Coordinates of C-alpha atoms in Angstrom, one line a residue:
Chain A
X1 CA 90.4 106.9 15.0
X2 CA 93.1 109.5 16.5
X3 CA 91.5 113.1 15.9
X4 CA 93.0 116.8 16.4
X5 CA 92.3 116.9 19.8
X6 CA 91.2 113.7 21.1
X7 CA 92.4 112.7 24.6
X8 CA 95.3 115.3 25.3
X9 CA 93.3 117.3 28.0
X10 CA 92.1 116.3 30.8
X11 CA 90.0 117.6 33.8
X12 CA 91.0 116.7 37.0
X13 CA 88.9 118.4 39.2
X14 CA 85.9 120.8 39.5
X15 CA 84.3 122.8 42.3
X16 CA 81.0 125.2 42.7
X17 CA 79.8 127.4 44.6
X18 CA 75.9 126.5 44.5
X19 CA 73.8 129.1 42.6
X20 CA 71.1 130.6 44.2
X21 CA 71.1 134.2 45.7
X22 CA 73.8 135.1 48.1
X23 CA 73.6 138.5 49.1
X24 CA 75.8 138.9 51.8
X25 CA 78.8 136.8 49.3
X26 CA 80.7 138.9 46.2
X27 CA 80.9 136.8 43.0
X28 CA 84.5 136.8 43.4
X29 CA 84.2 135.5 46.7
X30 CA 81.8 132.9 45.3
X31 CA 84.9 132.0 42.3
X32 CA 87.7 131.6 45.1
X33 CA 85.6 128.8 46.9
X34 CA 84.8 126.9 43.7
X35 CA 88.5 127.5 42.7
X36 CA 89.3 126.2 46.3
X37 CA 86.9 123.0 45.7
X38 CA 88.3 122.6 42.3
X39 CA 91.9 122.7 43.7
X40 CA 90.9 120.4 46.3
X41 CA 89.7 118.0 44.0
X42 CA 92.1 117.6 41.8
X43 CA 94.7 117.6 45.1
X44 CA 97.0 120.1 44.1
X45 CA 97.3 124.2 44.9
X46 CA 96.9 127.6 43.7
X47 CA 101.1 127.1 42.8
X48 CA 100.5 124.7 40.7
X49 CA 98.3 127.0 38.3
X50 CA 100.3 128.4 35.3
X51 CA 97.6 129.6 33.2
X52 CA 93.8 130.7 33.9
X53 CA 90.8 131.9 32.1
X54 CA 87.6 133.5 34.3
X55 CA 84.5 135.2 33.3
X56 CA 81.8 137.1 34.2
X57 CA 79.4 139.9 33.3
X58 CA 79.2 141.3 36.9
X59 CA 82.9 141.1 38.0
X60 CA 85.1 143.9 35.3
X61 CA 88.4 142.1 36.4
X62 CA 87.7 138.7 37.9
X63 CA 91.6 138.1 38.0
X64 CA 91.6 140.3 41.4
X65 CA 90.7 137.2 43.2
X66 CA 94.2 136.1 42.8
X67 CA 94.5 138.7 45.6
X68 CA 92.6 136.2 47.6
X69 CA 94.0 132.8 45.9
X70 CA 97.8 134.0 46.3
X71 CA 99.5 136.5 44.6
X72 CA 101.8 134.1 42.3
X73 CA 101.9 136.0 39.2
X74 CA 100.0 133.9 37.1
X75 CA 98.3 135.0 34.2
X76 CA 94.6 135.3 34.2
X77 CA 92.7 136.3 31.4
X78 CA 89.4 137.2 31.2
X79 CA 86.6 136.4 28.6
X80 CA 82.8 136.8 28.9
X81 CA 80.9 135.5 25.4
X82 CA 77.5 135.8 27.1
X83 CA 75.7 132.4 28.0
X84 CA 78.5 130.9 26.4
X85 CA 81.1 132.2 28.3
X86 CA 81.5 129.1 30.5
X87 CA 82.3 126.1 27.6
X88 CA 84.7 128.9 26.0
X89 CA 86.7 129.1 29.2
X90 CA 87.5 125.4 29.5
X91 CA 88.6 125.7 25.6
X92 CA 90.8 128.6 25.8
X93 CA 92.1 126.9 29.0
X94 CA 92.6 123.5 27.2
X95 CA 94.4 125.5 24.2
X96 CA 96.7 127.2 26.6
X97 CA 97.7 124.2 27.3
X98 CA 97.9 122.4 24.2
X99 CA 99.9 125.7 22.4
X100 CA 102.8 124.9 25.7
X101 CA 101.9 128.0 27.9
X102 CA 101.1 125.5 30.7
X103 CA 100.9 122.2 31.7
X104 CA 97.8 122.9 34.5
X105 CA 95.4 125.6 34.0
X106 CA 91.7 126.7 35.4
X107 CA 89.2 127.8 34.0
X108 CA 86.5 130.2 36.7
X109 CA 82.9 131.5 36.1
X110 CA 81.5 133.8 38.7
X111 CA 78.6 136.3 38.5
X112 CA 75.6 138.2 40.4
X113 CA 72.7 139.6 39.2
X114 CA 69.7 141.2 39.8
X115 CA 66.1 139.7 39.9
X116 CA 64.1 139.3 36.8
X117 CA 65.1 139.7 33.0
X118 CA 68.6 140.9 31.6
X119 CA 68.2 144.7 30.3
X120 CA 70.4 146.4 27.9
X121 CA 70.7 149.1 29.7
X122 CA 70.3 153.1 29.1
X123 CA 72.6 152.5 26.0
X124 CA 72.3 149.9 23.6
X125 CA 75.4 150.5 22.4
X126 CA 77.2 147.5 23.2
X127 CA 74.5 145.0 22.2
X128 CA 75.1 145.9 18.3
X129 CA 70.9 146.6 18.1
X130 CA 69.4 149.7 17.6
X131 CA 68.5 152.4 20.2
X132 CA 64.9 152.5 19.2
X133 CA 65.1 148.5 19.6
X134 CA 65.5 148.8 22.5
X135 CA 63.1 151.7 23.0
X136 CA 60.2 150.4 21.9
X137 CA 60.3 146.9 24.3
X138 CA 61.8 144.5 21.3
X139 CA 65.5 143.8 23.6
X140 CA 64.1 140.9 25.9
X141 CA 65.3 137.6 25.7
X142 CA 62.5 136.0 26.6
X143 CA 60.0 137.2 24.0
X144 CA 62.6 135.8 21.6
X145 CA 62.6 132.5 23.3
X146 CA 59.0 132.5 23.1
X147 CA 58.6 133.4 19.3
X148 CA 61.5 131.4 18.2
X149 CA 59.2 127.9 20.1
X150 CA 56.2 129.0 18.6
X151 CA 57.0 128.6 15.7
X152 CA 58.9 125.2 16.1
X153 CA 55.7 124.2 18.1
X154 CA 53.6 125.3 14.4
X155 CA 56.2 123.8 12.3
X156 CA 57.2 120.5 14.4
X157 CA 54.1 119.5 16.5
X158 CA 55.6 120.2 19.8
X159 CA 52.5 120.6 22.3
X160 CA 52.5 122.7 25.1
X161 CA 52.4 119.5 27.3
X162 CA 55.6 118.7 26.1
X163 CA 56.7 122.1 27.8
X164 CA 55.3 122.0 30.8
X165 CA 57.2 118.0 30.9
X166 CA 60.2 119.7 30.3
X167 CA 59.6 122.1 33.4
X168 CA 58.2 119.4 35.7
X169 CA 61.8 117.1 34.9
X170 CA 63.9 120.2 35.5
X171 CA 62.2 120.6 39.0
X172 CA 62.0 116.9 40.2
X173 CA 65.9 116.6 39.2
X174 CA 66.5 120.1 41.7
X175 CA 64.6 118.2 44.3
X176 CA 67.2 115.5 44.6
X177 CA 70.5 117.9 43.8
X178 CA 71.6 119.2 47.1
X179 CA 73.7 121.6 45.5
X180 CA 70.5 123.3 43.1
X181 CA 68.9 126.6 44.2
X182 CA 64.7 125.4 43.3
X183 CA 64.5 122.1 45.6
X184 CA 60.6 121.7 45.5
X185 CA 59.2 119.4 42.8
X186 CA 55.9 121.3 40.7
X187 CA 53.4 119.6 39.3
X188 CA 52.0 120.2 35.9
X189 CA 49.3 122.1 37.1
X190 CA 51.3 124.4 39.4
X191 CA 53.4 124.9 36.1
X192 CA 50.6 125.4 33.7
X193 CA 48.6 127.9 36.3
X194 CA 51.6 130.0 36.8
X195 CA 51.5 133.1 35.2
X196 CA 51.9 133.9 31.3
X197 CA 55.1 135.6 30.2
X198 CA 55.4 135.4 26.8
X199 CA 53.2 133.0 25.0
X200 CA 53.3 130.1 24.8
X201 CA 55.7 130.2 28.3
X202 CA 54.5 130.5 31.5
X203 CA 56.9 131.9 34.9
X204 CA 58.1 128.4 35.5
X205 CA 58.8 127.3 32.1
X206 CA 61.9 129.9 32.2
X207 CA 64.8 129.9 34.2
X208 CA 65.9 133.5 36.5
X209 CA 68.6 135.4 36.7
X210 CA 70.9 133.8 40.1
X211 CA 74.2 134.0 41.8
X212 CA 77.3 131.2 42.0
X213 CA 80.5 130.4 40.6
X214 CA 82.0 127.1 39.5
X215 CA 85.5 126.1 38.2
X216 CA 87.5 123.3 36.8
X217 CA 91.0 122.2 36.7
X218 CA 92.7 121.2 33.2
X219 CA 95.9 119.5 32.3
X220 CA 98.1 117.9 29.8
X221 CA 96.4 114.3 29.8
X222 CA 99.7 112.5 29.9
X223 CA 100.8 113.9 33.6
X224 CA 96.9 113.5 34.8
X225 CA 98.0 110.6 36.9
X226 CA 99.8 112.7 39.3
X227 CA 96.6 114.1 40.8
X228 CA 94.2 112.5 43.1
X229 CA 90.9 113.3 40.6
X230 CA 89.5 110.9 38.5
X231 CA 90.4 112.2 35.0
X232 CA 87.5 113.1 32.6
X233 CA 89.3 113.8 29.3
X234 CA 88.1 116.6 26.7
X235 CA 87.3 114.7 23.2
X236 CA 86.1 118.1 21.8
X237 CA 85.1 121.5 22.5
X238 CA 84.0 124.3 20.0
X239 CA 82.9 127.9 19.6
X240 CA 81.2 129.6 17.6
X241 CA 78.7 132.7 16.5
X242 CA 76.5 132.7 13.8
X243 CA 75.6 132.6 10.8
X244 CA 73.2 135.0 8.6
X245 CA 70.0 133.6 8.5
X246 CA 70.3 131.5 11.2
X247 CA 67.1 132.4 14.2
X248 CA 69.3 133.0 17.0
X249 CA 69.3 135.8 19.7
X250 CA 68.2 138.3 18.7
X251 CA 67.9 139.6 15.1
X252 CA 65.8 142.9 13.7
X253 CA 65.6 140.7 11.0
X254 CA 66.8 137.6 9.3
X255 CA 67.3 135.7 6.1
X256 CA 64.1 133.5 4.6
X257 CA 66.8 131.0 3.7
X258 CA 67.2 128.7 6.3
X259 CA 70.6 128.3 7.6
X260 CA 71.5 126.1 10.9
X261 CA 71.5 127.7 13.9
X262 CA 75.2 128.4 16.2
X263 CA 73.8 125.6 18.8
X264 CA 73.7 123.5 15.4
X265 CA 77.0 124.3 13.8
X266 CA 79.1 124.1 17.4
X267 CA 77.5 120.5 18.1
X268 CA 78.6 118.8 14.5
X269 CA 81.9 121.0 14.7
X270 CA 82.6 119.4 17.8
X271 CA 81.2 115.8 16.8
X272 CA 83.9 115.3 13.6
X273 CA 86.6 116.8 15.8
X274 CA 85.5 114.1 18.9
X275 CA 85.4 111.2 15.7
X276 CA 82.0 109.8 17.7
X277 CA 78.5 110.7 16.8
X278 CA 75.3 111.7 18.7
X279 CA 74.4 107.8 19.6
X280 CA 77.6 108.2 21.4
X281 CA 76.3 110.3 23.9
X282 CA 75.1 108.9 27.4
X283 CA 74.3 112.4 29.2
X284 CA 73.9 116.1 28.2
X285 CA 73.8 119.2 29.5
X286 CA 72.1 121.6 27.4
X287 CA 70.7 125.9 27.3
X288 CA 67.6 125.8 28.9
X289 CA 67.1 129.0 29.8
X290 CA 63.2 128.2 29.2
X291 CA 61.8 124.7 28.6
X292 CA 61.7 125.5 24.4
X293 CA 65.5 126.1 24.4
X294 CA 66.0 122.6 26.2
X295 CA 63.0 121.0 23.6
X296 CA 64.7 122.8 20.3
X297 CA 68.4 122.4 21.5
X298 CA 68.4 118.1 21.7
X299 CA 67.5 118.5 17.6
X300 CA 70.0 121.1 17.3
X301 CA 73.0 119.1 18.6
X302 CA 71.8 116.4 17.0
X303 CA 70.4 114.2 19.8
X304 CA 66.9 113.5 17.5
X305 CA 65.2 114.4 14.5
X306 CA 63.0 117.7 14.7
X307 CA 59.4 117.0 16.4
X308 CA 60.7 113.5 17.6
X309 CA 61.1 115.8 21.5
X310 CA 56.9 115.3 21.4
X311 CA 57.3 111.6 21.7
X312 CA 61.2 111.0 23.4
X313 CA 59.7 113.4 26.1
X314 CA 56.6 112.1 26.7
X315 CA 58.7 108.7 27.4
X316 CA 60.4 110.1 29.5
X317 CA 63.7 109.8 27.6
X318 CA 65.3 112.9 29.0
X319 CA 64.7 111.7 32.6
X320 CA 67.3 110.7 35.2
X321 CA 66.4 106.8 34.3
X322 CA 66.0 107.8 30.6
X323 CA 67.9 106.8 27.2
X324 CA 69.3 110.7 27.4
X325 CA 69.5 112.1 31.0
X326 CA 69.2 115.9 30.1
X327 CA 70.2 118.7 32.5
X328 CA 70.0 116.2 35.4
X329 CA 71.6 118.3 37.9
X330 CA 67.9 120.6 37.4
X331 CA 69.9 122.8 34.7
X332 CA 69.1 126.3 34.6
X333 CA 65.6 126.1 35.4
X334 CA 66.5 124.4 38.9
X335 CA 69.8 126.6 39.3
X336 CA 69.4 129.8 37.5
X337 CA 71.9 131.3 35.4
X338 CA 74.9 133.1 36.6
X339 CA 75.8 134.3 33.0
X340 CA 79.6 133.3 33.2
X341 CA 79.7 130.6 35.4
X342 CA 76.5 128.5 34.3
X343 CA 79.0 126.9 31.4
X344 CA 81.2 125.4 33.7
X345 CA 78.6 124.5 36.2
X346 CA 77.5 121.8 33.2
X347 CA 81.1 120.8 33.2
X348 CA 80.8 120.0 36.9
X349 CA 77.9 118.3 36.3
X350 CA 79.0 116.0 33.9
X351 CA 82.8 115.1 35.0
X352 CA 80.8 113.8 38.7
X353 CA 77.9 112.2 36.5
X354 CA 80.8 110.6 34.6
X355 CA 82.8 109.8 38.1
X356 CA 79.6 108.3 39.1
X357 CA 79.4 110.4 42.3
X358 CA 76.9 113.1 41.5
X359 CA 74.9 112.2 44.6
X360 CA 70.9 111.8 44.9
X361 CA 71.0 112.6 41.3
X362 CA 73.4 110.3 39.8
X363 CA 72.1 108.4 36.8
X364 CA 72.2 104.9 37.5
X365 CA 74.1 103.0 35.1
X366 CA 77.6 103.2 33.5
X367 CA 77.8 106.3 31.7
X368 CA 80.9 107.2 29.4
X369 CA 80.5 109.9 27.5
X370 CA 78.6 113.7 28.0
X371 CA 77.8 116.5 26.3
X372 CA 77.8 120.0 27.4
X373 CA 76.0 122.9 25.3
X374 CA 76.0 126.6 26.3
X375 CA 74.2 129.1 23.9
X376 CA 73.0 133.2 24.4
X377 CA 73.0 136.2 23.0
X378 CA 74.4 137.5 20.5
X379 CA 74.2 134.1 19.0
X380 CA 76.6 131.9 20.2
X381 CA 77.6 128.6 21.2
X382 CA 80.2 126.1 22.9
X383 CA 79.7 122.6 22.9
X384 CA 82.4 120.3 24.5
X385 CA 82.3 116.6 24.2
X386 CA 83.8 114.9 28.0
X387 CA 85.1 111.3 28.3
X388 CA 86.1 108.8 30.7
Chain B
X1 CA 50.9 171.3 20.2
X2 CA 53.5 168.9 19.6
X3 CA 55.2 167.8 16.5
X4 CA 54.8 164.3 15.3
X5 CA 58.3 163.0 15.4
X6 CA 60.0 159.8 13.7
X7 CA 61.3 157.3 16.2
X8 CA 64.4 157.3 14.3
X9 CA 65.8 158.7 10.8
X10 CA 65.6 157.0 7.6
X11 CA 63.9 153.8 9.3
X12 CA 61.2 154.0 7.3
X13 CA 59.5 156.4 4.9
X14 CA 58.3 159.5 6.4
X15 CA 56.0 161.1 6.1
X16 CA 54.2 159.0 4.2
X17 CA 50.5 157.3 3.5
X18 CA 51.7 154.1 2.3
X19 CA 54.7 153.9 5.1
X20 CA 57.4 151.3 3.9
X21 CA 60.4 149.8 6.3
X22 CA 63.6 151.3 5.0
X23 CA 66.4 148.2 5.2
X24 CA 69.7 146.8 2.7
X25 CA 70.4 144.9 -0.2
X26 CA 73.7 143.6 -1.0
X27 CA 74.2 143.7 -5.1
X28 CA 76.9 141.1 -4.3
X29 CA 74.6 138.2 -2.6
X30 CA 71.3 139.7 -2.9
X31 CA 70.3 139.4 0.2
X32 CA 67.9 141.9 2.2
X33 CA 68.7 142.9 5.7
X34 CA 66.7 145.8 8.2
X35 CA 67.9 148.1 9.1
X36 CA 70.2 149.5 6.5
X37 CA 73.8 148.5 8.0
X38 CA 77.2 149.0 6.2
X39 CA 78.3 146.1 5.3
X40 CA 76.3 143.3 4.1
X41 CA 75.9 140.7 7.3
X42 CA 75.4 137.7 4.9
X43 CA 78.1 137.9 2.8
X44 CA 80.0 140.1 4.5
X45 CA 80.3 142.4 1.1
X46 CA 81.4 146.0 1.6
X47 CA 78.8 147.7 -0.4
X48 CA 74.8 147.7 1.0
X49 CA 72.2 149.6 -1.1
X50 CA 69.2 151.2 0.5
X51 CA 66.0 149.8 0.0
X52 CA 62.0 150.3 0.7
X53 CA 61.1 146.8 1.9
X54 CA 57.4 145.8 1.1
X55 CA 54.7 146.5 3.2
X56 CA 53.1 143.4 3.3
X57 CA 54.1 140.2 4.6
X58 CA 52.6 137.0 6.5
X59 CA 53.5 136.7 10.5
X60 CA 56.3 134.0 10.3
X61 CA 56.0 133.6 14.7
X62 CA 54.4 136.1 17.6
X63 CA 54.0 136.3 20.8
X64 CA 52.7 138.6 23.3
X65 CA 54.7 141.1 25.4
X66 CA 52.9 140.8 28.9
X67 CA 55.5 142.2 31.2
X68 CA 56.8 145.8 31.0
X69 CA 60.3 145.6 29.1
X70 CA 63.6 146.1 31.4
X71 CA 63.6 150.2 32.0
X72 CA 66.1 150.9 30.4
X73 CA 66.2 151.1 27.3
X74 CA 62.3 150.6 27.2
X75 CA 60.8 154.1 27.1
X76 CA 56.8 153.4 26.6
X77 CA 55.0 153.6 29.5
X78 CA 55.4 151.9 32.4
X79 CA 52.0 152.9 35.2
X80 CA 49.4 152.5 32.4
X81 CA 51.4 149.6 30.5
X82 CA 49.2 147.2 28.5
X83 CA 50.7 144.1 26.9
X84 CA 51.7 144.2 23.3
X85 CA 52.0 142.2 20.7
X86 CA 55.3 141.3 18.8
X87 CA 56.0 139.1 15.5
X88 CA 58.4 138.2 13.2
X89 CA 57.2 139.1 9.7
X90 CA 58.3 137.8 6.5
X91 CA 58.2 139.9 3.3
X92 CA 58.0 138.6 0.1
X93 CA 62.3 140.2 -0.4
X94 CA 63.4 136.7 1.8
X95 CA 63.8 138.6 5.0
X96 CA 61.9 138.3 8.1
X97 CA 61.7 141.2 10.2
X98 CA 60.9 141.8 13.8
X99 CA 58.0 144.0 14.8
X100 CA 56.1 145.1 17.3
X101 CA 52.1 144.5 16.6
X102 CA 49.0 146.8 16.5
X103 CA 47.4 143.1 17.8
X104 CA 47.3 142.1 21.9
X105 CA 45.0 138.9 21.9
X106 CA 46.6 136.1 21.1
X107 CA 43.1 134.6 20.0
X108 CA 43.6 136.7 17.0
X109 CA 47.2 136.3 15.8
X110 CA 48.0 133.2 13.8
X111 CA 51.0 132.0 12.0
X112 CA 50.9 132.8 8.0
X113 CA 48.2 135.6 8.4
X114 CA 48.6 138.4 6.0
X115 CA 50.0 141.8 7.9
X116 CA 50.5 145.3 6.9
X117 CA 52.7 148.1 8.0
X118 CA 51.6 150.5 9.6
X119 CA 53.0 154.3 11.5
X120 CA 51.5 155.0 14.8
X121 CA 52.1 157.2 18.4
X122 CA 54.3 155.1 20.3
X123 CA 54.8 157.8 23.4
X124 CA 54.5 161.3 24.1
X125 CA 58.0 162.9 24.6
X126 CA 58.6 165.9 27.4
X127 CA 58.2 168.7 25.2
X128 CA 54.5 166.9 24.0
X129 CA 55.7 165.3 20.4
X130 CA 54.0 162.5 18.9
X131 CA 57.1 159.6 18.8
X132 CA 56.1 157.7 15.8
X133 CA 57.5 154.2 15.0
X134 CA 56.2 151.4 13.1
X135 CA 54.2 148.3 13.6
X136 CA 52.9 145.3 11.8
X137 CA 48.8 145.0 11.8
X138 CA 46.2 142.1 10.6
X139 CA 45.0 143.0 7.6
X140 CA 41.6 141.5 7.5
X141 CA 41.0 143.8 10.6
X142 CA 41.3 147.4 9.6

């Protein structure tokens, strides 16, 4: 069935610059070489750009590394949307395109940050919370993540082994990705021993803060022939912020009345637009910026039931041989998270999953159709549904 | 001597023996939210009144705070920092709001319990005032 917006982009190449932490390498230097790999990719050059969309938290105006791509005069626009930044880019790329701006775009994450977890700063005034929020110690993410699992865990049955299984995949799937910043495999009890950050999650049930870029190349589907990439077309993508009531990051308070969550609403927003349902989905990439996030999202987009992650997990379901490969490139856990360019990086992921030339990692058998899922604060999410 | 000092204005009743959380109600939707904002974040209604929230509740999720908050914005102390407990409490209005807790061991924090709120000394500012602010507490305990 012919939808809005099915099969009319299409993503002809992607490039990254591996996350980890480069000291010595700017984030925009990091965005010029995935823009470079991306380019190469795809066969074509930084001329052949009409339109691009970058973002980043570190970078204030990422469109200065046209001064290092060429100075061509195209425009370059920024967004940054948080964790979500990276799945918004490719849409407001793909729109571009589809609203006649452009006929080939890109679409750029870059960022750099410092070690441990993401403060507010002296002022809270761009977060929307309150001063004395942040004063007293309630403006960290990951005490959120970790009251917002304990209480699925209560309410769904999740263990804590189920966690910890969730770490020990992310890990084994790094070892095998040459490009992943956390190579070395951990066993359960190297996971389960390491220190408690905010119970029930431990150090290596979350993911840290990292450095990289990554970038992808769009285009009108009908003139993706020209170009030497294999075309992955975009079924679907939305965005979206939240609802009141929904339990999403963070909230001084929120409604008793349960509403879905932004994860939630972007996945079955994207679903009806893509005209194909969750048992249409061969691989995913989802927000795991702690093992509870990757265990809550797969119900929230629709993938299973709530408290069916105890049993799909324990069979290894989300494994690289699985029935639902999940963050096989190591996801954020295995990579960290570059804020703005961790999106995109998923993108990457799939289109090569898709291509069937992801490396060590590839899942081994035919695989058609991914999803990608970015979600942060202040509550929002981008889901985008990719396609052979 | 120092003054005892609210952390903020008009977040919750001060002074006062029976402390209550100060937060909004939209006449439109009738929904509660804390703190008091202008405009109602359900409906999006343009009208909010002001109201004292009950001081009772049961702990809807918790966990425990082990590692010392990013500095800034944190302003509690950092060399003698002790691990603190924070919840999401629901009141019997339909809203659930975040906390910190009077509560550390996680031994003795379980989901549904019955919690009170409470005022006590969160730090001691330069000129030796009390900073006051609020926290949720077990109320079998006290």
């Amino acid at each position: 069935m012919a939808t809005t917006n099915s099969n009319d982009i299409a993503i002809i190449g992607v490039g990254l610059y591996p996350f980890g932490r480069h000291h010595d390498v700017s984030a925009i230097q990091m965005g010029v070489v995935a823009a470079n790999k991306a380019m190469d990719d795809a066969g074509l050059g930084w001329r052949d750009i009409q339109v691009g969309y970058v973002g980043s938290l570190s970078v204030m105006m990422p469109e200065t590394m046209t001064k290092f791509l060429g100075y061509t005069g195209v425009p370059i626009s920024k967004m940054f949307n948080g964790c979500a930044t990276g799945g918004n880019l490719l849409l407001n790329t793909a729109n571009a395109i589809r609203a006649g701006r452009a006929d080939i775009g890109i679409c750029i994450g870059l960022d750099k940050h410092p070690k441990g977890a993401f403060s507010a700063g002296e002022s809270m005034d761009s977060t929307g919370l309150p001063q004395w929020y942040g004063e007293v110690g309630l403006t960290v993410n990951p005490q959120f993540f970790a009251m917002k699992i304990q209480r699925y865990m209560h309410e769904y049955g999740i263990s804590p082994a189920t966690l910890t299984r969730t770490a020990v995949k992310a890990f084994q799937n790094g070892e095998l990705n040459p490009a992943a910043w956390r190579r070395s495999a951990l066993s359960a009890d190297e996971i389960d021993s390491s220190q408690m950050v905010c119970d029930p999650l431990r150090k290596y049930h979350f993911c840290s803060p990292s450095d990289g870029a990554a970038a992808a190349i769009v285009c009108r589907a009908d003139i993706a022939h020209r170009f030497s990439g294999t075309p992955i077309f975009l079924r679907a993508g939305e965005f979206v912020t939240r609802q009141y009531g929904s339990i999403d990051v963070q909230a001084t308070s929120f409604s008793a009345r349960a509403t879905i969550g932004a994860s939630e609403a972007a996945a079955r927003a994207a679903f009806e637009s893509a005209g194909i349902g969750p048992e249409d989905i061969d691989i995913v990439q989802c927000q795991d910026t702690e093992v509870g996030h990757e265990i809550m999202h797969l119900a929230e987009i629709g993938l299973c039931k709530h408290g069916e992650q105890e049993a799909l997990i324990a069979d290894g379901a989300t494994s690289l041989s699985g029935r639902l490969p999940t963050n096989t490139d190591g996801g954020l856990l295995a990579n960290g998270e570059p804020i703005g360019a961790s999106g995109l990086r998923q993108v990457h992921e799939i289109v090569r999953q898709l291509r069937g030339v992801a490396g060590p990692h590839q899942v081994q058998r035919e695989l058609k159709t991914g999803l990608t899922h970015v979600y942060g604060f202040p509550g929002s999410s981008c889901v985008t549904i990719l396609s052979k | 001597m120092g003054k005892q000092i609210p952390i903020k204005e008009d977040l919750f009743t001060w002074p006062s023996a029976a402390p209550q959380l100060i937060g909004g109600r939209c006449p439109e939707c009738s929904e509660f939210h804390f703190p008091l904002q202008q405009n109602c974040p359900s409906c999006a209604g343009r009208k909010v009144d002001s109201v004292e929230l009950s001081r009772r509740g049961k702990l809807w999720t918790w966990t425990i705070q082990n590692f010392v908050p990013p500095v800034p914005p944190y302003t509690g102390e950092v060399k003698s920092f002790k691990p603190f407990g924070v919840g999401y409490i629901e009141l019997p209005e339909g809203v659930v709001v975040e906390s910190r807790l009077t509560v550390s061991d996680a031994s003795k924090l379980h989901i549904g319990m019955d919690m009170e709120l409470v005022l006590e000394p969160f730090r001691i500012d330069e000129q030796g005032n009390e900073i006051i602010s609020f926290a949720f507490a077990p109320i079998a305990t006290y």
